[in-house]
N, CA, C and O atoms as CSV, one atom per row, in Angstrom:
chain,resi,resn,atom,element,x,y,z
A,1,UNK,N,N,0.828,-1.197,0.000
A,1,UNK,CA,C,0.000,0.000,0.000
A,1,UNK,C,C,0.869,1.256,0.000
A,1,UNK,O,O,0.528,2.228,-0.674
A,2,UNK,N,N,1.957,1.263,0.720
A,2,UNK,CA,C,2.855,2.413,0.753
A,2,UNK,C,C,3.424,2.680,-0.636
A,2,UNK,O,O,3.563,3.830,-1.051
A,3,UNK,N,N,3.751,1.603,-1.350
A,3,UNK,CA,C,4.305,1.757,-2.692
A,3,UNK,C,C,3.293,2.443,-3.613
A,3,UNK,O,O,3.669,3.294,-4.419
A,4,UNK,N,N,2.023,2.082,-3.499
A,4,UNK,CA,C,0.988,2.729,-4.310
A,4,UNK,C,C,0.924,4.218,-4.004
A,4,UNK,O,O,0.812,5.036,-4.917
A,5,UNK,N,N,0.995,4.569,-2.744
A,5,UNK,CA,C,0.966,5.985,-2.359
A,5,UNK,C,C,2.188,6.719,-2.873
A,5,UNK,O,O,2.087,7.852,-3.343
A,6,UNK,N,N,3.338,6.076,-2.783
A,6,UNK,CA,C,4.563,6.697,-3.289
A,6,UNK,C,C,4.457,6.945,-4.792
A,6,UNK,O,O,4.867,7.997,-5.283
A,7,UNK,N,N,3.908,5.979,-5.515
A,7,UNK,CA,C,3.740,6.142,-6.964
A,7,UNK,C,C,2.756,7.269,-7.268
A,7,UNK,O,O,2.965,8.054,-8.193
A,8,UNK,N,N,1.686,7.341,-6.485
A,8,UNK,CA,C,0.702,8.406,-6.676
A,8,UNK,C,C,1.340,9.763,-6.425
A,8,UNK,O,O,1.138,10.699,-7.199
A,9,UNK,N,N,2.101,9.872,-5.358
A,9,UNK,CA,C,2.770,11.136,-5.032
A,9,UNK,C,C,3.759,11.496,-6.133
A,9,UNK,O,O,3.848,12.660,-6.522
A,10,UNK,N,N,4.491,10.533,-6.633
A,10,UNK,CA,C,5.461,10.780,-7.701
A,10,UNK,C,C,4.754,11.260,-8.967
A,10,UNK,O,O,5.208,12.207,-9.609
A,11,UNK,N,N,3.649,10.612,-9.325
A,11,UNK,CA,C,2.893,11.037,-10.511
A,11,UNK,C,C,2.336,12.447,-10.338
A,11,UNK,O,O,2.363,13.254,-11.268
A,12,UNK,N,N,1.837,12.731,-9.154
A,12,UNK,CA,C,1.296,14.064,-8.894
A,12,UNK,C,C,2.392,15.125,-8.939
A,12,UNK,O,O,2.169,16.231,-9.431
A,13,UNK,N,N,3.570,14.791,-8.429
A,13,UNK,CA,C,4.691,15.728,-8.470
A,13,UNK,C,C,5.111,15.993,-9.915
A,13,UNK,O,O,5.420,17.130,-10.272
A,14,UNK,N,N,5.125,14.957,-10.740
A,14,UNK,CA,C,5.468,15.132,-12.153
A,14,UNK,C,C,4.425,15.990,-12.851
A,14,UNK,O,O,4.771,16.871,-13.638
A,15,UNK,N,N,3.151,15.739,-12.569
A,15,UNK,CA,C,2.085,16.536,-13.172
A,15,UNK,C,C,2.183,17.988,-12.716
A,15,UNK,O,O,1.992,18.904,-13.517
A,16,UNK,N,N,2.475,18.201,-11.453
A,16,UNK,CA,C,2.639,19.555,-10.934
A,16,UNK,C,C,3.776,20.267,-11.662
A,16,UNK,O,O,3.657,21.446,-11.998
A,17,UNK,N,N,4.855,19.572,-11.903
A,17,UNK,CA,C,5.975,20.141,-12.646
A,17,UNK,C,C,5.565,20.541,-14.055
A,17,UNK,O,O,5.928,21.617,-14.529
A,18,UNK,N,N,4.805,19.672,-14.729
A,18,UNK,CA,C,4.332,19.992,-16.081
A,18,UNK,C,C,3.401,21.206,-16.056
A,18,UNK,O,O,3.491,22.082,-16.917
A,19,UNK,N,N,2.514,21.251,-15.071
A,19,UNK,CA,C,1.588,22.378,-14.978
A,19,UNK,C,C,2.326,23.682,-14.688
A,19,UNK,O,O,1.954,24.733,-15.210
A,20,UNK,N,N,3.358,23.623,-13.867
A,20,UNK,CA,C,4.154,24.825,-13.601
A,20,UNK,C,C,4.832,25.316,-14.875
A,20,UNK,O,O,4.887,26.519,-15.130
A,21,UNK,N,N,5.346,24.392,-15.667
A,21,UNK,CA,C,5.978,24.775,-16.932
A,21,UNK,C,C,4.967,25.426,-17.870
A,21,UNK,O,O,5.268,26.439,-18.501
A,22,UNK,N,N,3.770,24.849,-17.962
A,22,UNK,CA,C,2.730,25.415,-18.817
A,22,UNK,C,C,2.329,26.808,-18.344
A,22,UNK,O,O,2.112,27.712,-19.150
A,23,UNK,N,N,2.233,26.967,-17.029
A,23,UNK,CA,C,1.878,28.268,-16.468
A,23,UNK,C,C,2.951,29.303,-16.789
A,23,UNK,O,O,2.636,30.437,-17.150
A,24,UNK,N,N,4.189,28.921,-16.661
A,24,UNK,CA,C,5.291,29.842,-16.960
A,24,UNK,C,C,5.287,30.224,-18.441
A,24,UNK,O,O,5.510,31.384,-18.785
A,25,UNK,N,N,5.035,29.253,-19.309
A,25,UNK,CA,C,4.960,29.544,-20.743
A,25,UNK,C,C,3.796,30.486,-21.036
A,25,UNK,O,O,3.925,31.401,-21.849
A,26,UNK,N,N,2.673,30.263,-20.381
A,26,UNK,CA,C,1.509,31.134,-20.580
A,26,UNK,C,C,1.822,32.551,-20.109
A,26,UNK,O,O,1.430,33.522,-20.756
A,27,UNK,N,N,2.523,32.672,-18.992
A,27,UNK,CA,C,2.899,34.002,-18.494
A,27,UNK,C,C,3.791,34.724,-19.491
A,27,UNK,O,O,3.620,35.919,-19.733
A,28,UNK,N,N,4.744,34.001,-20.070
A,28,UNK,CA,C,5.636,34.613,-21.059
A,28,UNK,C,C,4.852,35.036,-22.301
A,28,UNK,O,O,5.093,36.105,-22.862
A,29,UNK,N,N,3.922,34.197,-22.721
A,29,UNK,CA,C,3.097,34.530,-23.881
A,29,UNK,C,C,2.285,35.791,-23.614
A,29,UNK,O,O,2.205,36.672,-24.469
A,30,UNK,N,N,1.689,35.880,-22.443
A,30,UNK,CA,C,0.901,37.058,-22.074
A,30,UNK,C,C,1.785,38.296,-22.064
A,30,UNK,O,O,1.386,39.346,-22.569
A,31,UNK,N,N,2.976,38.186,-21.495
A,31,UNK,CA,C,3.894,39.330,-21.457
A,31,UNK,C,C,4.249,39.792,-22.871
A,31,UNK,O,O,4.270,40.992,-23.144
A,32,UNK,N,N,4.529,38.842,-23.772
A,32,UNK,CA,C,4.862,39.202,-25.159
A,32,UNK,C,C,3.678,39.871,-25.843
A,32,UNK,O,O,3.840,40.870,-26.544
A,33,UNK,N,N,2.486,39.316,-25.636
A,33,UNK,CA,C,1.303,39.901,-26.262
A,33,UNK,C,C,1.030,41.302,-25.727
A,33,UNK,O,O,0.689,42.207,-26.489
A,34,UNK,N,N,1.180,41.478,-24.421
A,34,UNK,CA,C,0.955,42.802,-23.844
A,34,UNK,C,C,2.000,43.788,-24.334
A,34,UNK,O,O,1.676,44.943,-24.608
A,35,UNK,N,N,3.243,43.356,-24.448
A,35,UNK,CA,C,4.301,44.240,-24.947
A,35,UNK,C,C,4.010,44.634,-26.391
A,35,UNK,O,O,4.198,45.793,-26.760
A,36,UNK,N,N,3.562,43.704,-27.204
A,36,UNK,CA,C,3.221,43.998,-28.588
A,36,UNK,C,C,2.024,44.914,-28.678
A,36,UNK,O,O,1.986,45.813,-29.518
A,37,UNK,N,N,1.057,44.697,-27.831
A,37,UNK,CA,C,-0.135,45.546,-27.807
A,37,UNK,C,C,0.244,46.966,-27.429
A,37,UNK,O,O,-0.210,47.922,-28.056
A,38,UNK,N,N,1.075,47.105,-26.406
A,38,UNK,CA,C,1.503,48.436,-25.975
A,38,UNK,C,C,2.321,49.126,-27.061
A,38,UNK,O,O,2.163,50.326,-27.287
A,39,UNK,N,N,3.182,48.391,-27.724
A,39,UNK,CA,C,4.014,48.980,-28.770
A,39,UNK,C,C,3.155,49.427,-29.943
A,39,UNK,O,O,3.367,50.510,-30.490
A,40,UNK,N,N,2.186,48.604,-30.334
A,40,UNK,CA,C,1.348,48.984,-31.470
A,40,UNK,C,C,0.414,50.125,-31.095
A,40,UNK,O,O,0.087,50.954,-31.945
A,41,UNK,N,N,-0.013,50.184,-29.866
A,41,UNK,CA,C,-0.868,51.278,-29.411
A,41,UNK,C,C,-0.106,52.591,-29.463
A,41,UNK,O,O,-0.660,53.616,-29.863
A,42,UNK,N,N,1.150,52.569,-29.065
A,42,UNK,CA,C,1.956,53.786,-29.080
A,42,UNK,C,C,2.184,54.285,-30.499
A,42,UNK,O,O,2.244,55.495,-30.719
A,43,UNK,N,N,2.309,53.400,-31.446
A,43,UNK,CA,C,2.552,53.787,-32.826
A,43,UNK,C,C,1.310,54.368,-33.484
A,43,UNK,O,O,1.420,55.112,-34.458
A,44,UNK,N,N,0.144,54.043,-32.973
A,44,UNK,CA,C,-1.086,54.457,-33.611
A,44,UNK,C,C,-1.830,55.526,-32.823
A,44,UNK,O,O,-3.049,55.659,-32.940
A,45,UNK,N,N,-1.107,56.267,-32.040
A,45,UNK,CA,C,-1.740,57.364,-31.298
A,45,UNK,C,C,-2.050,58.479,-32.280
A,45,UNK,O,O,-1.150,58.940,-32.982
A,46,UNK,N,N,-3.286,58.923,-32.350
A,46,UNK,CA,C,-3.621,59.985,-33.290
A,46,UNK,C,C,-2.988,61.308,-32.886
A,46,UNK,O,O,-2.754,61.576,-31.708
A,47,UNK,N,N,-2.718,62.126,-33.894
A,47,UNK,CA,C,-2.161,63.466,-33.659
A,47,UNK,C,C,-3.248,64.330,-33.041
A,47,UNK,O,O,-4.410,64.226,-33.432
A,48,UNK,N,N,-2.898,65.172,-32.095
A,48,UNK,CA,C,-3.897,66.095,-31.549
A,48,UNK,C,C,-4.378,67.061,-32.638
A,48,UNK,O,O,-3.627,67.405,-33.551
A,49,UNK,N,N,-5.608,67.481,-32.531
A,49,UNK,CA,C,-6.181,68.415,-33.504
A,49,UNK,C,C,-5.427,69.735,-33.415
A,49,UNK,O,O,-5.206,70.258,-32.323
A,50,UNK,N,N,-5.031,70.275,-34.577
A,50,UNK,CA,C,-4.308,71.542,-34.616
A,50,UNK,C,C,-2.824,71.406,-34.321
A,50,UNK,O,O,-2.144,72.415,-34.137
A,51,UNK,N,N,-2.306,70.191,-34.271
A,51,UNK,CA,C,-0.882,69.998,-33.993
A,51,UNK,C,C,-0.061,70.446,-35.190
A,51,UNK,O,O,-0.437,70.219,-36.341
A,52,UNK,N,N,1.045,71.073,-34.906
A,52,UNK,CA,C,1.940,71.519,-35.973
A,52,UNK,C,C,2.628,70.319,-36.587
A,52,UNK,O,O,3.089,69.428,-35.873
A,53,UNK,N,N,2.698,70.291,-37.890
A,53,UNK,CA,C,3.375,69.180,-38.590
A,53,UNK,C,C,4.633,69.610,-39.247
A,53,UNK,O,O,5.313,68.796,-39.871
C-alpha cells in the first residue's frame, strides 16, 4: 500500500511540474502579447487636432 501511495505522489509531483511549466509559458506569452499591444498602441496614437506638422 505504501508503494501505491509513493507512486501516486510521484505522478502528482510530475504533473505539478508539467503544470508549472505550462503556467510559466503562458505568463511569457501574455507578457509578449501585452508588450506587442503596448508597442502597437503607441505607434497608432492619433495626432492632436491643430498639432503643428
